[in-house]
Amino acid sequence: MYTTKLPKVISAEDLLSTPIPPTKWIIPGLLPAGLALFAGPSKAGKSWLTLWLCLQVAQGKPVWGREIEPRTVLYLSLEDTLNRLQDRLFRLVGSEDTPEKLILQTECQSIGQGLEEQIVDFVHNYPDTGLVVIDTLQKVRSCDQSGSMYASDYKDVSALKSLAAKYGICILLIHHLRKQAASDPFDQISGSNGLMGAADTTWVMQRKRTSKNADIILTGRDLDRRTLYLHEENCIWLLDEEETAEEQRLKAVPEYLWRVAEYVEQAGKWQGTATELLSAVGISEVKPNQFTRKMAEYANELFTPRGIKYKYTRTEQKRLFEFCHDDDDGADDDIDITQLSGWDISKTPSSSSSSSFGKPWSRKYGA
């Protein structure tokens, strides 16, 4: 039940020699032990989703394709009545299910005023506890929030974070988003950055009020950023697709850049301007300056996996690209590209049509 107790001061040598248990996952790959924050718009279905997650963990049923170890769950549903919770359970629980490991409560103390002691007592009474949900965080905040908002936010959730770490459980805080839009979804979390700064894992739910679809964007100390694409069916959120941040970045690469990358890979070597490269590949719908910027943005995704070196140099006469394979030991590797302005570019491969090349993006993403 308890995590391994390490000394507060330890040498790097001793740390490297000390066996430490691996990350404990409540939902493998999505929700580890520790403090977690789940924020979403008001009336977006967070409570329905949260109750379903609690049921799955309590019953040891899969969550979005992931096998779950059954654990006792405490769900503090502080904005609901027992009548409302019963109605939701009738709609979520099958006729043969007996979710005895799910404990529900609609009242509790606030942070610093007895909540921590209540959680400790619960864990002692139910040693197999894996998840404690507080819906919502605002219901357990203290009224005294003097000082900076960041310091107050961080202090409140840090008290719960310490409990989660001490007992090896996940404490999941349900929270709200601001109404103001933001380029980064995590900037929409209501309050200061102190909340996300203290949290080990953060989920942000995005959903339009009348839509049956929603996205959950996740990030954390023990998991890479990813997005879950869900749809609601009979009050249950089902997974349509899951993408890592890397997969999303690859998906964002314009189609014409994949064509250029395959052309260069087949050519082996290529030197010339953006205009000449676009012409060689048969791309007419993109302006050279736009093409140059996108090449710089996605060069690592396009050429590194193919073992191609990429250079871009601006001379007095031209702005030149140079491509060659990493294993090319020819003397050209050491040529100063600033001397290329006198080369006869017409001798470089330029006659192939874009129609003769495959589209790696279509194979990856089914486009």
mmCIF file of C-alpha atoms in Angstrom:
data_model
loop_
_atom_site.group_PDB
_atom_site.id
_atom_site.type_symbol
_atom_site.label_atom_id
_atom_site.label_comp_id
_atom_site.label_asym_id
_atom_site.label_seq_id
_atom_site.Cartn_x
_atom_site.Cartn_y
_atom_site.Cartn_z
ATOM 1 C CA MET A 1 0.000 0.000 0.000
ATOM 2 C CA TYR A 2 2.814 2.384 0.924
ATOM 3 C CA THR A 3 5.417 3.561 -1.552
ATOM 4 C CA THR A 4 9.131 2.980 -1.065
ATOM 5 C CA LYS A 5 10.531 5.493 1.431
ATOM 6 C CA LEU A 6 13.752 7.023 0.152
ATOM 7 C CA PRO A 7 16.025 9.233 2.256
ATOM 8 C CA LYS A 8 15.698 12.973 1.691
ATOM 9 C CA VAL A 9 19.383 13.169 0.756
ATOM 10 C CA ILE A 10 20.930 10.489 -1.452
ATOM 11 C CA SER A 11 23.957 10.389 -3.690
ATOM 12 C CA ALA A 12 23.529 9.814 -7.388
ATOM 13 C CA GLU A 13 25.564 6.593 -7.027
ATOM 14 C CA ASP A 14 23.233 5.252 -4.321
ATOM 15 C CA LEU A 15 20.158 6.324 -6.256
ATOM 16 C CA LEU A 16 21.356 4.437 -9.326
ATOM 17 C CA SER A 17 21.821 1.343 -7.157
ATOM 18 C CA THR A 18 18.455 1.545 -5.367
ATOM 19 C CA PRO A 19 15.547 -0.478 -6.790
ATOM 20 C CA ILE A 20 12.468 1.754 -7.022
ATOM 21 C CA PRO A 21 9.005 0.434 -7.904
ATOM 22 C CA PRO A 22 7.755 1.459 -11.365
ATOM 23 C CA THR A 23 5.006 4.010 -11.855
ATOM 24 C CA LYS A 24 1.694 2.768 -10.492
ATOM 25 C CA TRP A 25 -1.076 3.235 -13.044
ATOM 26 C CA ILE A 26 -4.766 3.526 -12.229
ATOM 27 C CA ILE A 27 -5.512 3.671 -15.968
ATOM 28 C CA PRO A 28 -2.412 2.454 -17.847
ATOM 29 C CA GLY A 29 -0.835 5.175 -19.942
ATOM 30 C CA LEU A 30 -3.440 7.766 -18.949
ATOM 31 C CA LEU A 31 -3.813 8.135 -15.176
ATOM 32 C CA PRO A 32 -0.927 7.292 -12.813
ATOM 33 C CA ALA A 33 -0.892 7.514 -9.043
ATOM 34 C CA GLY A 34 -0.355 11.076 -7.852
ATOM 35 C CA LEU A 35 -2.352 14.280 -8.089
ATOM 36 C CA ALA A 36 -4.439 14.648 -11.257
ATOM 37 C CA LEU A 37 -6.502 17.562 -12.538
ATOM 38 C CA PHE A 38 -9.445 17.062 -14.903
ATOM 39 C CA ALA A 39 -10.823 20.355 -16.218
ATOM 40 C CA GLY A 40 -13.627 20.933 -18.678
ATOM 41 C CA PRO A 41 -16.427 23.330 -19.605
ATOM 42 C CA SER A 42 -19.490 23.613 -17.413
ATOM 43 C CA LYS A 43 -22.207 21.056 -18.259
ATOM 44 C CA ALA A 44 -19.900 19.288 -20.717
ATOM 45 C CA GLY A 45 -20.374 15.819 -19.238
ATOM 46 C CA LYS A 46 -17.383 15.706 -16.874
ATOM 47 C CA SER A 47 -19.404 14.184 -14.029
ATOM 48 C CA TRP A 48 -20.928 11.482 -16.248
ATOM 49 C CA LEU A 49 -17.487 10.604 -17.571
ATOM 50 C CA THR A 50 -15.940 10.679 -14.101
ATOM 51 C CA LEU A 51 -18.596 8.394 -12.603
ATOM 52 C CA TRP A 52 -18.123 5.935 -15.481
ATOM 53 C CA LEU A 53 -14.345 5.942 -14.922
ATOM 54 C CA CYS A 54 -14.910 5.286 -11.212
ATOM 55 C CA LEU A 55 -17.167 2.352 -12.033
ATOM 56 C CA GLN A 56 -14.654 0.857 -14.461
ATOM 57 C CA VAL A 57 -11.798 1.103 -11.958
ATOM 58 C CA ALA A 58 -13.929 -0.267 -9.107
ATOM 59 C CA GLN A 59 -15.059 -3.215 -11.224
ATOM 60 C CA GLY A 60 -11.744 -3.804 -13.000
ATOM 61 C CA LYS A 61 -13.291 -3.245 -16.424
ATOM 62 C CA PRO A 62 -11.364 -1.891 -19.444
ATOM 63 C CA VAL A 63 -11.093 1.837 -20.047
ATOM 64 C CA TRP A 64 -10.625 2.788 -23.713
ATOM 65 C CA GLY A 65 -8.882 -0.453 -24.565
ATOM 66 C CA ARG A 66 -6.760 -0.577 -21.420
ATOM 67 C CA GLU A 67 -7.018 -3.381 -18.882
ATOM 68 C CA ILE A 68 -7.742 -2.183 -15.344
ATOM 69 C CA GLU A 69 -6.855 -3.701 -11.980
ATOM 70 C CA PRO A 70 -9.911 -3.440 -9.675
ATOM 71 C CA ARG A 71 -9.405 -1.059 -6.779
ATOM 72 C CA THR A 72 -11.588 0.638 -4.204
ATOM 73 C CA VAL A 73 -12.675 4.101 -5.367
ATOM 74 C CA LEU A 74 -13.957 7.012 -3.275
ATOM 75 C CA TYR A 75 -16.072 9.434 -5.302
ATOM 76 C CA LEU A 76 -16.798 12.718 -3.500
ATOM 77 C CA SER A 77 -19.608 14.045 -5.703
ATOM 78 C CA LEU A 78 -20.051 17.368 -3.943
ATOM 79 C CA GLU A 79 -22.380 19.062 -6.438
ATOM 80 C CA ASP A 80 -24.880 16.186 -6.639
ATOM 81 C CA THR A 81 -27.560 14.599 -4.496
ATOM 82 C CA LEU A 82 -27.875 10.888 -3.781
ATOM 83 C CA ASN A 83 -31.005 10.841 -5.964
ATOM 84 C CA ARG A 84 -29.059 12.190 -8.927
ATOM 85 C CA LEU A 85 -26.203 9.761 -8.373
ATOM 86 C CA GLN A 86 -28.617 6.837 -8.134
ATOM 87 C CA ASP A 87 -30.240 7.825 -11.418
ATOM 88 C CA ARG A 88 -26.848 7.967 -13.148
ATOM 89 C CA LEU A 89 -25.820 4.618 -11.725
ATOM 90 C CA PHE A 90 -29.033 2.991 -12.980
ATOM 91 C CA ARG A 91 -28.116 4.196 -16.472
ATOM 92 C CA LEU A 92 -24.445 3.200 -16.298
ATOM 93 C CA VAL A 93 -24.451 -0.080 -14.356
ATOM 94 C CA GLY A 94 -25.441 -3.316 -16.049
ATOM 95 C CA SER A 95 -28.037 -5.595 -14.513
ATOM 96 C CA GLU A 96 -25.407 -8.105 -13.381
ATOM 97 C CA ASP A 97 -22.804 -5.638 -12.132
ATOM 98 C CA THR A 98 -22.149 -5.220 -8.419
ATOM 99 C CA PRO A 99 -19.838 -2.201 -7.983
ATOM 100 C CA GLU A 100 -19.230 -2.764 -4.280
ATOM 101 C CA LYS A 101 -15.752 -1.231 -4.473
ATOM 102 C CA LEU A 102 -17.197 2.173 -5.430
ATOM 103 C CA ILE A 103 -17.936 4.335 -2.369
ATOM 104 C CA LEU A 104 -19.965 7.520 -2.883
ATOM 105 C CA GLN A 105 -20.232 10.584 -0.703
ATOM 106 C CA THR A 106 -21.882 13.976 -1.268
ATOM 107 C CA GLU A 107 -20.325 15.899 1.638
ATOM 108 C CA CYS A 108 -16.838 16.342 3.060
ATOM 109 C CA GLN A 109 -14.580 18.844 4.815
ATOM 110 C CA SER A 110 -12.431 21.455 3.077
ATOM 111 C CA ILE A 111 -8.681 21.371 2.469
ATOM 112 C CA GLY A 112 -6.900 22.182 5.711
ATOM 113 C CA GLN A 113 -10.112 21.750 7.710
ATOM 114 C CA GLY A 114 -10.411 17.976 7.895
ATOM 115 C CA LEU A 115 -10.413 16.709 4.292
ATOM 116 C CA GLU A 116 -6.923 15.278 4.482
ATOM 117 C CA GLU A 117 -7.774 13.375 7.677
ATOM 118 C CA GLN A 118 -10.930 11.988 6.034
ATOM 119 C CA ILE A 119 -8.933 10.658 3.098
ATOM 120 C CA VAL A 120 -6.321 9.097 5.397
ATOM 121 C CA ASP A 121 -9.056 7.375 7.447
ATOM 122 C CA PHE A 122 -10.653 6.064 4.267
ATOM 123 C CA VAL A 123 -7.361 4.650 2.976
ATOM 124 C CA HIS A 124 -6.756 2.920 6.311
ATOM 125 C CA ASN A 125 -10.257 1.401 6.225
ATOM 126 C CA TYR A 126 -9.898 0.379 2.549
ATOM 127 C CA PRO A 127 -6.231 -0.578 2.038
ATOM 128 C CA ASP A 128 -6.792 -1.408 -1.650
ATOM 129 C CA THR A 129 -7.880 2.174 -2.446
ATOM 130 C CA GLY A 130 -6.528 3.310 -5.795
ATOM 131 C CA LEU A 131 -8.559 6.393 -6.701
ATOM 132 C CA VAL A 132 -10.123 9.304 -4.815
ATOM 133 C CA VAL A 133 -12.176 11.747 -6.908
ATOM 134 C CA ILE A 134 -13.130 15.220 -5.669
ATOM 135 C CA ASP A 135 -15.904 16.720 -7.811
ATOM 136 C CA THR A 136 -15.339 19.648 -7.746
ATOM 137 C CA LEU A 137 -12.109 21.219 -6.487
ATOM 138 C CA GLN A 138 -13.844 24.512 -5.746
ATOM 139 C CA LYS A 139 -16.091 22.798 -3.196
ATOM 140 C CA VAL A 140 -13.120 21.930 -0.984
ATOM 141 C CA ARG A 141 -11.184 25.197 -1.319
ATOM 142 C CA SER A 142 -10.794 27.235 1.853
ATOM 143 C CA CYS A 143 -12.411 30.662 2.003
ATOM 144 C CA ASP A 144 -9.151 32.272 3.094
ATOM 145 C CA GLN A 145 -7.194 32.822 -0.102
ATOM 146 C CA SER A 146 -5.054 35.756 0.981
ATOM 147 C CA GLY A 147 -1.858 36.433 -0.926
ATOM 148 C CA SER A 148 -1.240 35.665 -4.572
ATOM 149 C CA MET A 149 -3.607 33.396 -6.468
ATOM 150 C CA TYR A 150 -0.695 31.230 -7.616
ATOM 151 C CA ALA A 151 0.542 30.673 -4.062
ATOM 152 C CA SER A 152 -2.977 29.885 -2.839
ATOM 153 C CA ASP A 153 -3.681 27.438 -5.681
ATOM 154 C CA TYR A 154 -0.368 25.685 -5.288
ATOM 155 C CA LYS A 155 -0.692 25.416 -1.505
ATOM 156 C CA ASP A 156 -4.186 23.904 -1.645
ATOM 157 C CA VAL A 157 -3.466 21.194 -4.183
ATOM 158 C CA SER A 158 0.005 20.457 -2.794
ATOM 159 C CA ALA A 159 -1.610 19.262 0.448
ATOM 160 C CA LEU A 160 -3.536 16.659 -1.558
ATOM 161 C CA LYS A 161 -0.506 15.873 -3.716
ATOM 162 C CA SER A 162 1.454 14.907 -0.600
ATOM 163 C CA LEU A 163 -1.296 12.485 0.432
ATOM 164 C CA ALA A 164 -1.394 10.880 -3.000
ATOM 165 C CA ALA A 165 2.370 10.370 -2.971
ATOM 166 C CA LYS A 166 2.441 9.027 0.590
ATOM 167 C CA TYR A 167 -0.251 6.387 0.051
ATOM 168 C CA GLY A 168 0.397 5.555 -3.599
ATOM 169 C CA ILE A 169 -3.090 6.553 -4.753
ATOM 170 C CA CYS A 170 -4.461 8.902 -7.386
ATOM 171 C CA ILE A 171 -6.417 11.934 -6.199
ATOM 172 C CA LEU A 172 -8.367 13.291 -9.168
ATOM 173 C CA LEU A 173 -9.655 16.865 -8.920
ATOM 174 C CA ILE A 174 -12.555 17.872 -11.184
ATOM 175 C CA HIS A 175 -12.331 21.513 -12.191
ATOM 176 C CA HIS A 176 -13.680 24.093 -14.654
ATOM 177 C CA LEU A 177 -12.330 25.987 -17.641
ATOM 178 C CA ARG A 178 -12.431 29.696 -18.271
ATOM 179 C CA LYS A 179 -14.848 30.904 -20.925
ATOM 180 C CA GLN A 180 -12.075 32.795 -22.700
ATOM 181 C CA ALA A 181 -10.435 30.933 -25.569
ATOM 182 C CA ALA A 182 -6.692 30.246 -25.581
ATOM 183 C CA SER A 183 -4.250 28.871 -28.133
ATOM 184 C CA ASP A 184 -3.031 26.332 -25.571
ATOM 185 C CA PRO A 185 -5.972 24.363 -24.080
ATOM 186 C CA PHE A 186 -4.193 24.119 -20.720
ATOM 187 C CA ASP A 187 -4.236 27.926 -20.445
ATOM 188 C CA GLN A 188 -8.027 27.710 -20.214
ATOM 189 C CA ILE A 189 -7.929 26.033 -16.799
ATOM 190 C CA SER A 190 -9.671 28.293 -14.297
ATOM 191 C CA GLY A 191 -7.350 29.789 -11.704
ATOM 192 C CA SER A 192 -3.610 30.283 -11.849
ATOM 193 C CA ASN A 193 -0.810 28.131 -13.239
ATOM 194 C CA GLY A 194 -0.287 26.922 -9.679
ATOM 195 C CA LEU A 195 -2.939 24.230 -10.176
ATOM 196 C CA MET A 196 -1.299 22.642 -13.184
ATOM 197 C CA GLY A 197 2.146 23.280 -11.714
ATOM 198 C CA ALA A 198 1.365 21.100 -8.704
ATOM 199 C CA ALA A 199 -0.545 18.405 -10.593
ATOM 200 C CA ASP A 200 1.291 15.301 -11.784
ATOM 201 C CA THR A 201 -1.254 14.718 -14.549
ATOM 202 C CA THR A 202 -3.642 17.119 -16.273
ATOM 203 C CA TRP A 203 -6.659 16.362 -18.475
ATOM 204 C CA VAL A 204 -8.515 19.065 -20.376
ATOM 205 C CA MET A 205 -11.888 18.251 -21.942
ATOM 206 C CA GLN A 206 -13.083 20.227 -24.946
ATOM 207 C CA ARG A 207 -16.663 19.891 -26.125
ATOM 208 C CA LYS A 208 -19.277 22.083 -27.755
ATOM 209 C CA ARG A 209 -22.489 22.193 -25.725
ATOM 210 C CA THR A 210 -24.736 20.244 -28.145
ATOM 211 C CA SER A 211 -22.074 18.013 -29.677
ATOM 212 C CA LYS A 212 -21.882 14.260 -29.146
ATOM 213 C CA ASN A 213 -18.106 14.455 -29.599
ATOM 214 C CA ALA A 214 -15.408 15.621 -27.224
ATOM 215 C CA ASP A 215 -11.614 15.721 -27.054
ATOM 216 C CA ILE A 216 -9.525 15.117 -23.965
ATOM 217 C CA ILE A 217 -5.970 16.443 -24.078
ATOM 218 C CA LEU A 218 -3.619 14.895 -21.531
ATOM 219 C CA THR A 219 -0.154 15.686 -20.299
ATOM 220 C CA GLY A 220 1.860 14.864 -17.226
ATOM 221 C CA ARG A 221 5.138 14.013 -15.615
ATOM 222 C CA ASP A 222 4.740 10.297 -16.292
ATOM 223 C CA LEU A 223 3.091 10.418 -19.723
ATOM 224 C CA ASP A 224 3.617 12.174 -23.018
ATOM 225 C CA ARG A 225 1.049 14.616 -24.272
ATOM 226 C CA ARG A 226 -1.739 12.978 -26.249
ATOM 227 C CA THR A 227 -5.324 13.563 -27.345
ATOM 228 C CA LEU A 228 -8.312 11.235 -26.980
ATOM 229 C CA TYR A 229 -11.164 11.701 -29.455
ATOM 230 C CA LEU A 230 -14.420 10.513 -27.868
ATOM 231 C CA HIS A 231 -18.110 10.325 -28.657
ATOM 232 C CA GLU A 232 -21.022 9.914 -26.268
ATOM 233 C CA GLU A 233 -23.356 6.955 -26.621
ATOM 234 C CA ASN A 234 -25.998 6.091 -23.993
ATOM 235 C CA CYS A 235 -24.257 8.351 -21.452
ATOM 236 C CA ILE A 236 -20.908 6.588 -21.934
ATOM 237 C CA TRP A 237 -17.907 8.220 -23.596
ATOM 238 C CA LEU A 238 -16.394 5.846 -26.165
ATOM 239 C CA LEU A 239 -12.954 6.207 -27.729
ATOM 240 C CA ASP A 240 -12.781 6.854 -31.470
ATOM 241 C CA GLU A 241 -9.086 7.605 -31.820
ATOM 242 C CA GLU A 242 -5.993 8.350 -29.760
ATOM 243 C CA GLU A 243 -3.078 10.432 -30.963
ATOM 244 C CA THR A 244 0.260 11.267 -29.408
ATOM 245 C CA ALA A 245 1.702 14.746 -29.805
ATOM 246 C CA GLU A 246 4.216 13.339 -32.308
ATOM 247 C CA GLU A 247 1.453 11.758 -34.386
ATOM 248 C CA GLN A 248 -0.449 15.033 -34.362
ATOM 249 C CA ARG A 249 2.639 16.908 -35.511
ATOM 250 C CA LEU A 250 3.203 14.476 -38.378
ATOM 251 C CA LYS A 251 -0.430 14.777 -39.347
ATOM 252 C CA ALA A 252 0.024 18.550 -39.559
ATOM 253 C CA VAL A 253 2.807 18.272 -42.167
ATOM 254 C CA PRO A 254 1.426 19.594 -45.491
ATOM 255 C CA GLU A 255 0.918 16.931 -48.148
ATOM 256 C CA TYR A 256 3.228 18.615 -50.643
ATOM 257 C CA LEU A 257 6.160 18.327 -48.220
ATOM 258 C CA TRP A 258 5.801 14.537 -48.142
ATOM 259 C CA ARG A 259 6.025 14.592 -51.946
ATOM 260 C CA VAL A 260 9.187 16.680 -51.794
ATOM 261 C CA ALA A 261 10.741 14.367 -49.196
ATOM 262 C CA GLU A 262 10.077 11.287 -51.299
ATOM 263 C CA TYR A 263 11.403 13.012 -54.403
ATOM 264 C CA VAL A 264 14.641 13.956 -52.633
ATOM 265 C CA GLU A 265 14.975 10.442 -51.192
ATOM 266 C CA GLN A 266 14.718 8.915 -54.659
ATOM 267 C CA ALA A 267 17.035 11.505 -56.203
ATOM 268 C CA GLY A 268 19.737 10.835 -53.613
ATOM 269 C CA LYS A 269 21.229 14.321 -53.922
ATOM 270 C CA TRP A 270 19.734 17.630 -54.851
ATOM 271 C CA GLN A 271 20.884 21.267 -54.873
ATOM 272 C CA GLY A 272 18.912 24.304 -55.941
ATOM 273 C CA THR A 273 16.394 26.986 -55.066
ATOM 274 C CA ALA A 274 12.891 26.590 -53.694
ATOM 275 C CA THR A 275 11.425 27.539 -57.074
ATOM 276 C CA GLU A 276 13.496 24.886 -58.839
ATOM 277 C CA LEU A 277 12.617 22.217 -56.273
ATOM 278 C CA LEU A 278 8.903 22.955 -56.521
ATOM 279 C CA SER A 279 9.131 22.767 -60.299
ATOM 280 C CA ALA A 280 11.074 19.490 -60.166
ATOM 281 C CA VAL A 281 8.413 17.859 -58.004
ATOM 282 C CA GLY A 282 5.547 19.359 -60.002
ATOM 283 C CA ILE A 283 4.090 21.549 -57.269
ATOM 284 C CA SER A 284 2.508 24.762 -58.520
ATOM 285 C CA GLU A 285 0.023 25.664 -55.793
ATOM 286 C CA VAL A 286 2.619 26.773 -53.203
ATOM 287 C CA LYS A 287 4.674 29.968 -53.223
ATOM 288 C CA PRO A 288 8.456 29.571 -52.737
ATOM 289 C CA ASN A 289 8.621 31.702 -49.568
ATOM 290 C CA GLN A 290 5.748 29.729 -47.982
ATOM 291 C CA PHE A 291 7.442 26.474 -48.996
ATOM 292 C CA THR A 292 10.746 27.571 -47.446
ATOM 293 C CA ARG A 293 9.142 28.351 -44.094
ATOM 294 C CA LYS A 294 7.286 25.025 -43.970
ATOM 295 C CA MET A 295 10.467 23.159 -44.870
ATOM 296 C CA ALA A 296 12.227 24.768 -41.917
ATOM 297 C CA GLU A 297 9.315 23.918 -39.595
ATOM 298 C CA TYR A 298 9.082 20.244 -40.514
ATOM 299 C CA ALA A 299 12.613 19.377 -41.702
ATOM 300 C CA ASN A 300 13.299 16.984 -38.810
ATOM 301 C CA GLU A 301 10.067 15.057 -39.373
ATOM 302 C CA LEU A 302 10.627 14.858 -43.128
ATOM 303 C CA PHE A 303 14.303 14.088 -43.571
ATOM 304 C CA THR A 304 15.861 12.714 -40.369
ATOM 305 C CA PRO A 305 13.904 9.409 -40.486
ATOM 306 C CA ARG A 306 15.001 9.020 -44.138
ATOM 307 C CA GLY A 307 18.685 9.542 -43.316
ATOM 308 C CA ILE A 308 18.881 12.732 -45.361
ATOM 309 C CA LYS A 309 20.983 15.764 -44.456
ATOM 310 C CA TYR A 310 19.297 19.070 -45.176
ATOM 311 C CA LYS A 311 20.927 22.494 -45.490
ATOM 312 C CA TYR A 312 19.527 25.871 -46.415
ATOM 313 C CA THR A 313 21.890 28.758 -47.165
ATOM 314 C CA ARG A 314 21.288 32.283 -48.360
ATOM 315 C CA THR A 315 23.920 33.699 -50.742
ATOM 316 C CA GLU A 316 24.112 37.088 -52.422
ATOM 317 C CA GLN A 317 22.511 35.623 -55.538
ATOM 318 C CA LYS A 318 20.234 32.840 -54.339
ATOM 319 C CA ARG A 319 18.690 31.008 -51.443
ATOM 320 C CA LEU A 320 19.782 27.409 -51.866
ATOM 321 C CA PHE A 321 18.732 23.989 -50.616
ATOM 322 C CA GLU A 322 21.149 21.083 -50.440
ATOM 323 C CA PHE A 323 20.195 17.463 -49.696
ATOM 324 C CA CYS A 324 22.353 14.364 -49.397
ATOM 325 C CA HIS A 325 22.220 11.035 -47.584
ATOM 326 C CA ASP A 326 23.958 10.614 -44.226
ATOM 327 C CA ASP A 327 25.973 7.676 -45.554
ATOM 328 C CA ASP A 328 27.144 9.544 -48.656
ATOM 329 C CA ASP A 329 30.940 9.658 -48.422
ATOM 330 C CA GLY A 330 31.454 11.593 -51.618
ATOM 331 C CA ALA A 331 33.534 14.740 -51.724
ATOM 332 C CA ASP A 332 30.389 16.815 -52.179
ATOM 333 C CA ASP A 333 29.699 16.538 -48.424
ATOM 334 C CA ASP A 334 32.504 18.995 -47.760
ATOM 335 C CA ILE A 335 31.605 21.540 -50.442
ATOM 336 C CA ASP A 336 30.748 25.023 -49.228
ATOM 337 C CA ILE A 337 27.174 25.592 -50.352
ATOM 338 C CA THR A 338 27.914 29.312 -50.770
ATOM 339 C CA GLN A 339 29.892 28.306 -53.861
ATOM 340 C CA LEU A 340 26.917 26.576 -55.492
ATOM 341 C CA SER A 341 25.578 29.668 -57.246
ATOM 342 C CA GLY A 342 27.622 28.827 -60.355
ATOM 343 C CA TRP A 343 26.431 25.237 -60.585
ATOM 344 C CA ASP A 344 24.345 24.097 -63.519
ATOM 345 C CA ILE A 345 21.103 23.293 -61.679
ATOM 346 C CA SER A 346 19.621 21.842 -64.853
ATOM 347 C CA LYS A 347 21.823 18.765 -64.369
ATOM 348 C CA THR A 348 20.060 17.898 -61.127
ATOM 349 C CA PRO A 349 17.025 15.570 -61.205
ATOM 350 C CA SER A 350 14.012 17.617 -62.219
ATOM 351 C CA SER A 351 11.953 15.689 -64.731
ATOM 352 C CA SER A 352 9.993 13.399 -62.448
ATOM 353 C CA SER A 353 6.317 14.141 -62.023
ATOM 354 C CA SER A 354 4.760 14.206 -58.566
ATOM 355 C CA SER A 355 2.281 11.603 -59.776
ATOM 356 C CA SER A 356 5.064 8.998 -59.945
ATOM 357 C CA PHE A 357 5.739 9.151 -56.243
ATOM 358 C CA GLY A 358 3.821 7.570 -53.380
ATOM 359 C CA LYS A 359 2.337 9.539 -50.500
ATOM 360 C CA PRO A 360 3.720 8.403 -47.138
ATOM 361 C CA TRP A 361 1.163 10.569 -45.397
ATOM 362 C CA SER A 362 -1.670 8.619 -46.964
ATOM 363 C CA ARG A 363 -0.247 5.347 -45.750
ATOM 364 C CA LYS A 364 0.132 6.677 -42.229
ATOM 365 C CA TYR A 365 -3.220 8.322 -41.810
ATOM 366 C CA GLY A 366 -5.490 6.678 -44.350
ATOM 367 C CA ALA A 367 -6.071 9.907 -46.340
#
